[in-house]
Structures are given as structure tokens and as C-alpha cells.
Amino acid sequence: MTLFKPKHISLSIGILVTLLILLPLFYLLIYAIPDGKQVTSDGFSNIFSAGILKSIFNSVTISAFVSTFSVIIGSCFAFLFSKTRLPFKNLFKFLILLPLLLPPYIFAVAWTDTWFYFGLDRDLIYSPFSVIFIMISVYTPLAAFIIEGSLNNISSSIEEAGVTMTSYTNVMLKVIIPLIRPALLSSFIVIFVLTISEFSVPFYLSVNVFPTEIFLQFTAFYNYSSAIVQALILTLICLLLIFPERIFLAGTPFISIGGRSLRFKSISHKTDFKYIILCLAYILLFVLTPFISLIIQSIGKSGEPSILYTIKQLSPSLWDSLLISFAGSFVVTLSGFIFAVLSVRYRIKIAGYFLLFVFAVPAIVIGIALVKFYNTSLFNFIYGSSLIILIAFIARYAFISQKIFTNGLLQIPESFQEAAKLTGASHFYTFRKITMPLLGESFYISFFIIMIFCVSELTSVIMIYPPGISLLPVRIFTLMANAPQSTISRMCLIALGFSLGLIVIMISGRKILFSQKWRSNQ
Amino acid sequence: MEIKPVISVSKVSKRFDTKTVLNDVSFSLNEKNSFVALLGRSGCGKTTLLRLLAGLLTPDDGIIYLNGEVVSQNGRLLVPPHKRKIGFIFQDLALFPHFTVFENIAFGLKANKMAEYKNMTSVMMERLNIVSLAKNYPNELSGGQQQLVALARTMVLDPGIILMDEPLTNLDVKVKRSIISILLELREERARTFIIVTHDHADAFNLADKIILLDNGKIVDDGTPREIWNSNVEFTRDFIELDQTNISIGSAPTY
């Protein structure tokens, strides 16, 4: 009998990862119970103070606006990508997607530069409106891609049946939109949760929202009691939104009409010139303008340090960021794979829900939980080293990796494994010869996507980075307050180049590595 | 000397959650060189029975014997699938998309570290006349060619029993006829037991020398094609009459 069965190995790793993340969060919950010493009842009563209520109101209002506009604009792009023969579709998609893959604080810096350049009122720049504008530019691509996926799943027969009876506008209103309603709601909720947890953009623009309030209470005023109670409330808001979304919407069979010969090639409308103009205008405004602005600002005035000096200044951070993101991406991808195997192959549902739960916990809360739990003599080997950053990365991104692997695993029919089993192939032989090659692309995509996110991660990392390690986003963020504008813009451009470099490697590498003959459909 | 049945299924039941898919099923096959068709409507439990025989599922109740040995009993898998000397052709064929035809056929031989795998694979490819496809990937083959590769991958391991889940569906008449003739030739050559799952009466009558008719998880009738044709069981009469136009009455007694 084999001593280490794959199921046992997967379960052991899964349990270890769960404990590393769940114990700190559980500890935070226990910590919040008032006992008069650590968390006093003031922590709870402070919630009703005018300042905190205002920050909650700001957070909810900003999130509601960002979600609504992102879904509206994202739907338009989803329609363009899915239902029209738009030329250069892939290029447009790539450019529109960029803001989602790049650190949001870079956009905050870039837009502030732009608005100052055009002489916008300072009060307007440092206001919730700016946060809304920037966050819309960041999250619109997310809505566009969720909704496009849903539109692509609608059988063209359904549309064709509709247009034989009524106008396409009517078909759109009466058939298509009701069918994609779950995707619209899903993207709204996901964007709401991501925006309400966002810290860097409101912090940079001095807008008082819930996460910035928590951050200040924890790091500036050392009021742990208040910070932890607020962190738990923020977590509760996110969980209350995410779980119903997952349970009731994610599994909604919005393409409920099954049948023979479903064709998913949608009706393609003629490309109107105005669609191209619309795409170009959006890309120019939301993607290129901030980049151009950063470039202009980075030129600087005479007497300011040169760009070479900035690169030299940042090189330790670049190196540390590269190494830690690489290691982070490795452990996150491994965790995502293990949890996907547990939920798909071994049908352990809790494995799927656990990472979703952790994903819904705002980054600031993850940061606080890790600090409070691991900052002890027992766990100093974790707290005082990069291990704590790796745990934060798993908590933040293992869910995304798990989703990538879940999709990959679901595309491998169970009969493949059964066929291998019947021939007498061992578990590891089957894994090496069948599962790994078929999941190769998922490993590749997960690794790069997670690495891109790890390079940009600021909120959780800023609270936990150990001494001696200098990460790029933290370095830029801490210098923002007192370095010359040109230096900050240059640093942002370097960070941007770093992330863009990874994106380019990912895309070109994918084309080279995964273009085998067997992947093409006949 | 007592002859042990090739397959013996005794009072086997299988449930998925609360749904009983097979209920108290028993049958026995004594001859090695036989071709059995499991016939019935969709959802009647044919594929489940096939998967139980292969060891991909375990019966909740009952015993399964292969060549006289208990292989599964009351929820316990006593002999794992790869030790049963069974070949299985899946309904979706389960051809590994990233392997060429040659690699697909050689997979089981290589997994079992058989040094002669190249030679054995080539012999099987020659036998099924698919040598020219050796370097092709499954997505480059027609439905019939894919079927032959799946058959070759199974036969190359020389199993004693070959289980086939709906192997003839989605094939055009010409290809179907050629696959049937290959199956019959292989049966003659190798004297193996073939069990085929089908919902098509014509396939069952054309191929099998024993038909087992299932309905709602129970065996309702069994016998030679002629016995089934002449059966007085009400379900059998209804079932065959539904699609009599597809069956050549002359073919029934042929096998």
C-alpha cells in the first residue's frame, strides 16, 4: 500500500495553508472580545463616532458609484468585444485590461500629476470624486471581462430566434440582458467589495475611508482596540456581500436553455466607425493619459536627481520585489493548485469556500491579523522573515490561482484519469504524464498573473514587511510624502515598466510555449 | 473440473445519494469468447454496471466475481481496476489530447515499464491499419479514426475482458460498419469477452451473442438475440417494437 497517497499529501498541504491563515484571523476575532485589557468596550463605542461613521459613509458611497459606473462602461465594452467584428480586438482588449494589472497607486500619482498640470482645483483633486474616477478606470476592465464571458456563452440560436420575431434592440432588452443579469450583479458585487477594501488610492488622495481609518488607528495612533473592531466590521461587510454572490449567483445557470447543436458563435454586427472611436477615446483617456503624464512629470527640473540616480536608488527594492514576488507566486500557485484539486477532484467543497472567505477579507485586515498573531517570540522566525509576506500573498491571491486551476481541471475529463488508472499507471505517473501537461497553461498563467499582483501588492505588505527587506510599492509609497514629484513619477514609471515587462513576458511566452498542434481545434 | 464463470454479478445494487441506479442485479457469463450487449434506455444503469465491472465504482451491496475471484463486495473494492485485466473504451474515448496516436497507444505499456512497447504498439497499429496516423494528434483524426485509436490503446494491453461504453454512437453508417467488422474480427482472433453498452437495438442484434436488457436499474430480460426477439416479456416487446425499422430481422439469428 502506498504510504503517501496524493489525496493525503494534498490534504496535508491544504490543512497547513489553512492553519497559517485561519489562525491569525481567528486570533483577531478572539482579540476583539472586550476584556478590559486588550480590547476595551471603547473599541465598539468608537464605531458610532462622527469621524468613523463618515468614513463608512464615504467608503460605501465611493464603492457604490465605482461599481455602478464600472458595470455600465464594462457592459459596453463586453458588447463590443463579444457582438461586433471590431478590428484590433485583441489589442484593444489588452490596452483596456492594463489598469487592472497595474498598481492602483500609480494611477493615483499619474492622475494627480495630470490634474495639477491642467490646473484643476486642489480641493477637487483631493476629493472622493477623484477616487471614484481612478477606481472606475481600474475596475472597468474587470466588469468588461466578466460580462463578456457571459455574453459569449449565449447560444447564437437564442439571438437568431429572437431577431426573427422582433428588433435586435428588443432582443437585447428582453432576452440578452435578462440572461446576463447574474454576470452584471456578480461584477457589481465583486467590484464593490474590491473598492471598499482599497487603501492606497484614498490614502494618497487624503480621502477618509474605512480602510485608511483602520490603517491610521493601527499604525499611527496604536489604537489596536479600535482598529481591530473596525477591521472586523469591514470584513463582515465584505463577507455579507461576497458569500450570497458566490452561492446564489456564481452557480446560476443563466444559460438555462440546453439542447442540440448549441452554437456559441455569436451574431456579429458590422463594425461601426463610432465603436473604434469609442475604444480609442477610452484608451487615450483612461490608459494613455496617465502614462503620458507620468513621463512628462518625470523629466523634472534642473538640480533634481537624474533618472539613473532614481534607478540606482530603487535597485535594491526592485531586486527584493522580484525575488519575493517570484517566491510568492510559486507558493500561491502551489496552494491554488492544491485547493483546486481538493475541491474538484476530491470534492471537498470547504476547500473552495475557504479561499473565497480569505479573498473577501480586506488586505488591511489580513495585515493586522498577521502582525498580531505572528509578532511573538514563538513565531518570530515567520514575523521576522519574508515568510510573513508569503503568507500574506497566499491569503490575498490563492483564490485567483485556485479559480484558474479549477477551470483547467474541469476541462480534463475524469475519463482521462480513469483510462490511465485502468492501464496500471501509478498516481504520480498519471500526474506527470497527463495532468501536468494538460494543466501546463494554467500553471503558467497562474504563476505570471499572481507574480504581477504580488509585485503591485501594497496594502497588506506595508504593514508586515520585515526589517532588511525593501519592496518596490512600499518604497514608493513611503517616499511619496517627501520626495520631489519628478522622482515619484520616475519611480512609478519604473514600477510600471516592471509590471509591464512581466505582462509582455507572460503574453509572448504563452504564444511560444502553448502553441502545440494538439491544442488547436480542428 | 469446475469451470469458473468469466463474469459473475450477484445481487449488486448501486446508489448515488438517494437515487438507486442499479437494484439487485445478477447475471453470469460462462464463456470466454462471448460478445454481450447491455441494452436499455438512457439512464437505466448500463454505464454504471460497466463501471462497476471495471472497478471504477464499487457496489453498495452485492458481489462481483471475475474469473471466479471476488473483486468487489458490499462497498469494498478488493481488486483495483488495473489488476482486473480489463480494457475499457470510454464513451468520450478519453484519448489524451497532448499525445500522438503512437504515444496514446503506448501509454499503458510505458506506464507498466514494458521494454517492448515500441514493437507492441507498432504491431497493434498495423493490425488496425492506423500506422499512417502514428504522428497525428487526436484532434487531427476523424471520429472513426479516434475510435480505432481507443480500441488499439485498449487491445495492446491484451485484456481478458473488453468493456465498451456506447462505442458506436455518433459514427456514420459506413464507419460504424467497418468498426463492427473489426470488433468481430478481433473477437475471433483473440477469443476475449466483449461487453458493449448501447441503446441502439440494431447494434446489439448485429454484434452480440447475448443481450441483457435493463430498465430502471433492473435486468428485465436476457438471452441470445433470437430469444430476445421472440421474448414474451412485455417490456422487451415494447422496447424492440419502438424501433423495429432499424433492425434487420435476418441479422438476429446470424450471431
Tab-separated table of N, CA and C in Angstrom, chain A residues 413 415-426 429-430 433-434 437-438 517-522, chain B residues 51 54 56 81-82 86 88 90 92 94-99 107-108 110-112 137 139-140 153 157:
chain	number	residue	atom	x	y	z
A	413	PRO	N	-11.375	15.713	-18.727
A	413	PRO	CA	-12.416	14.748	-18.368
A	413	PRO	C	-11.893	13.713	-17.365
A	415	SER	N	-12.506	10.789	-17.326
A	415	SER	CA	-12.194	9.532	-18.023
A	415	SER	C	-10.705	9.422	-18.366
A	416	PHE	N	-10.002	10.556	-18.477
A	416	PHE	CA	-8.553	10.504	-18.748
A	416	PHE	C	-7.837	9.787	-17.603
A	417	GLN	N	-8.173	10.195	-16.389
A	417	GLN	CA	-7.532	9.591	-15.219
A	417	GLN	C	-7.959	8.132	-15.082
A	418	GLU	N	-9.235	7.880	-15.384
A	418	GLU	CA	-9.729	6.509	-15.271
A	418	GLU	C	-9.047	5.611	-16.296
A	419	ALA	N	-8.883	6.149	-17.511
A	419	ALA	CA	-8.225	5.365	-18.560
A	419	ALA	C	-6.792	5.037	-18.146
A	420	ALA	N	-6.111	6.035	-17.553
A	420	ALA	CA	-4.730	5.807	-17.104
A	420	ALA	C	-4.706	4.776	-15.973
A	421	LYS	N	-5.669	4.915	-15.064
A	421	LYS	CA	-5.757	4.007	-13.911
A	421	LYS	C	-5.933	2.564	-14.379
A	422	LEU	N	-6.783	2.380	-15.399
A	422	LEU	CA	-7.062	1.026	-15.898
A	422	LEU	C	-5.825	0.375	-16.529
A	423	THR	N	-4.922	1.206	-17.039
A	423	THR	CA	-3.729	0.621	-17.646
A	423	THR	C	-2.681	0.267	-16.597
A	424	GLY	N	-2.915	0.665	-15.356
A	424	GLY	CA	-1.969	0.347	-14.293
A	424	GLY	C	-0.988	1.471	-14.020
A	425	ALA	N	-1.212	2.639	-14.639
A	425	ALA	CA	-0.303	3.768	-14.386
A	425	ALA	C	-0.472	4.240	-12.944
A	426	SER	N	0.645	4.534	-12.262
A	426	SER	CA	0.558	4.973	-10.865
A	426	SER	C	0.005	6.398	-10.810
A	429	TYR	N	2.672	8.797	-11.978
A	429	TYR	CA	2.911	8.684	-13.419
A	429	TYR	C	1.788	9.418	-14.170
A	430	THR	N	0.563	9.187	-13.728
A	430	THR	CA	-0.588	9.848	-14.354
A	430	THR	C	-0.491	11.359	-14.180
A	433	LYS	N	2.399	12.605	-16.492
A	433	LYS	CA	2.214	12.449	-17.934
A	433	LYS	C	0.904	13.043	-18.453
A	434	ILE	N	-0.125	13.033	-17.612
A	434	ILE	CA	-1.436	13.500	-18.102
A	434	ILE	C	-1.810	14.859	-17.483
A	437	PRO	N	0.938	18.051	-18.026
A	437	PRO	CA	0.967	18.686	-19.359
A	437	PRO	C	-0.349	19.381	-19.719
A	438	LEU	N	-1.463	18.777	-19.310
A	438	LEU	CA	-2.745	19.389	-19.664
A	438	LEU	C	-3.019	20.647	-18.835
A	517	LYS	N	0.516	21.692	-31.739
A	517	LYS	CA	-0.513	21.295	-32.708
A	517	LYS	C	-1.755	20.718	-32.015
A	518	TRP	N	-1.520	19.985	-30.913
A	518	TRP	CA	-2.657	19.308	-30.297
A	518	TRP	C	-3.634	20.260	-29.626
A	519	ARG	N	-3.214	21.505	-29.415
A	519	ARG	CA	-4.115	22.445	-28.767
A	519	ARG	C	-5.108	23.070	-29.749
A	520	SER	N	-4.769	23.059	-31.030
A	520	SER	CA	-5.653	23.720	-31.994
A	520	SER	C	-6.867	22.855	-32.279
A	521	ASN	N	-7.990	23.517	-32.370
A	521	ASN	CA	-9.221	22.783	-32.669
A	521	ASN	C	-9.353	22.582	-34.158
A	522	GLN	N	-9.791	21.433	-34.515
A	522	GLN	CA	-9.981	21.169	-35.941
A	522	GLN	C	-11.252	21.812	-36.438
B	51	ARG	N	-19.060	0.321	-15.293
B	51	ARG	CA	-18.043	0.932	-14.427
B	51	ARG	C	-17.825	0.115	-13.158
B	54	ALA	N	-15.542	-2.657	-14.165
B	54	ALA	CA	-14.166	-2.187	-14.348
B	54	ALA	C	-13.494	-1.843	-13.024
B	56	LEU	N	-14.223	0.999	-11.477
B	56	LEU	CA	-14.213	2.458	-11.351
B	56	LEU	C	-15.247	2.906	-10.331
B	81	PRO	N	-8.797	-1.469	-10.331
B	81	PRO	CA	-9.105	-1.583	-11.758
B	81	PRO	C	-7.975	-2.170	-12.599
B	82	HIS	N	-6.731	-1.704	-12.369
B	82	HIS	CA	-5.641	-2.124	-13.261
B	82	HIS	C	-5.213	-3.566	-13.034
B	86	ILE	N	-8.798	-5.786	-17.415
B	86	ILE	CA	-9.975	-5.309	-18.138
B	86	ILE	C	-9.578	-4.120	-19.005
B	88	PHE	N	-11.096	-0.819	-21.178
B	88	PHE	CA	-12.318	-0.006	-21.133
B	88	PHE	C	-12.242	1.044	-22.228
B	90	PHE	N	-14.016	4.292	-23.281
B	90	PHE	CA	-14.955	5.261	-22.725
B	90	PHE	C	-15.830	5.873	-23.821
B	92	ASP	N	-16.472	8.949	-24.276
B	92	ASP	CA	-15.787	10.092	-24.912
B	92	ASP	C	-14.400	9.680	-25.427
B	94	ALA	N	-11.658	9.222	-24.280
B	94	ALA	CA	-10.575	9.600	-23.355
B	94	ALA	C	-9.195	9.504	-24.000
B	95	LEU	N	-9.090	9.930	-25.231
B	95	LEU	CA	-7.755	9.969	-25.866
B	95	LEU	C	-7.023	11.187	-25.307
B	96	PHE	N	-5.782	10.981	-24.893
B	96	PHE	CA	-5.035	12.088	-24.292
B	96	PHE	C	-4.660	13.077	-25.398
B	97	PRO	N	-5.157	14.311	-25.311
B	97	PRO	CA	-5.015	15.238	-26.439
B	97	PRO	C	-3.581	15.657	-26.726
B	98	HIS	N	-2.712	15.583	-25.692
B	98	HIS	CA	-1.343	16.062	-25.880
B	98	HIS	C	-0.399	14.948	-26.342
B	99	PHE	N	-0.919	13.747	-26.547
B	99	PHE	CA	-0.116	12.637	-27.045
B	99	PHE	C	-0.482	12.347	-28.495
B	107	PHE	N	0.859	4.321	-24.152
B	107	PHE	CA	0.806	4.844	-22.780
B	107	PHE	C	0.816	3.752	-21.703
B	108	GLY	N	-0.103	2.806	-21.816
B	108	GLY	CA	-0.235	1.762	-20.793
B	108	GLY	C	1.004	0.877	-20.726
B	110	LYS	N	4.077	1.760	-21.525
B	110	LYS	CA	5.173	2.517	-20.908
B	110	LYS	C	4.951	2.669	-19.405
B	111	ALA	N	3.681	2.888	-19.033
B	111	ALA	CA	3.373	3.032	-17.601
B	111	ALA	C	3.744	1.760	-16.852
B	112	ASN	N	3.617	0.621	-17.533
B	112	ASN	CA	3.971	-0.658	-16.908
B	112	ASN	C	5.409	-1.077	-17.209
B	137	TYR	N	-2.167	13.939	-33.890
B	137	TYR	CA	-2.788	14.143	-32.581
B	137	TYR	C	-4.277	13.834	-32.689
B	139	ASN	N	-6.883	15.455	-32.150
B	139	ASN	CA	-7.746	16.476	-32.769
B	139	ASN	C	-7.604	16.542	-34.288
B	140	GLU	N	-6.667	15.757	-34.817
B	140	GLU	CA	-6.486	15.735	-36.278
B	140	GLU	C	-7.167	14.518	-36.912
B	153	ARG	N	-5.499	1.246	-28.148
B	153	ARG	CA	-4.913	1.513	-26.832
B	153	ARG	C	-5.376	0.482	-25.795
B	157	LEU	N	-2.888	-3.901	-24.533
B	157	LEU	CA	-2.561	-4.453	-23.212
B	157	LEU	C	-3.092	-5.878	-23.045
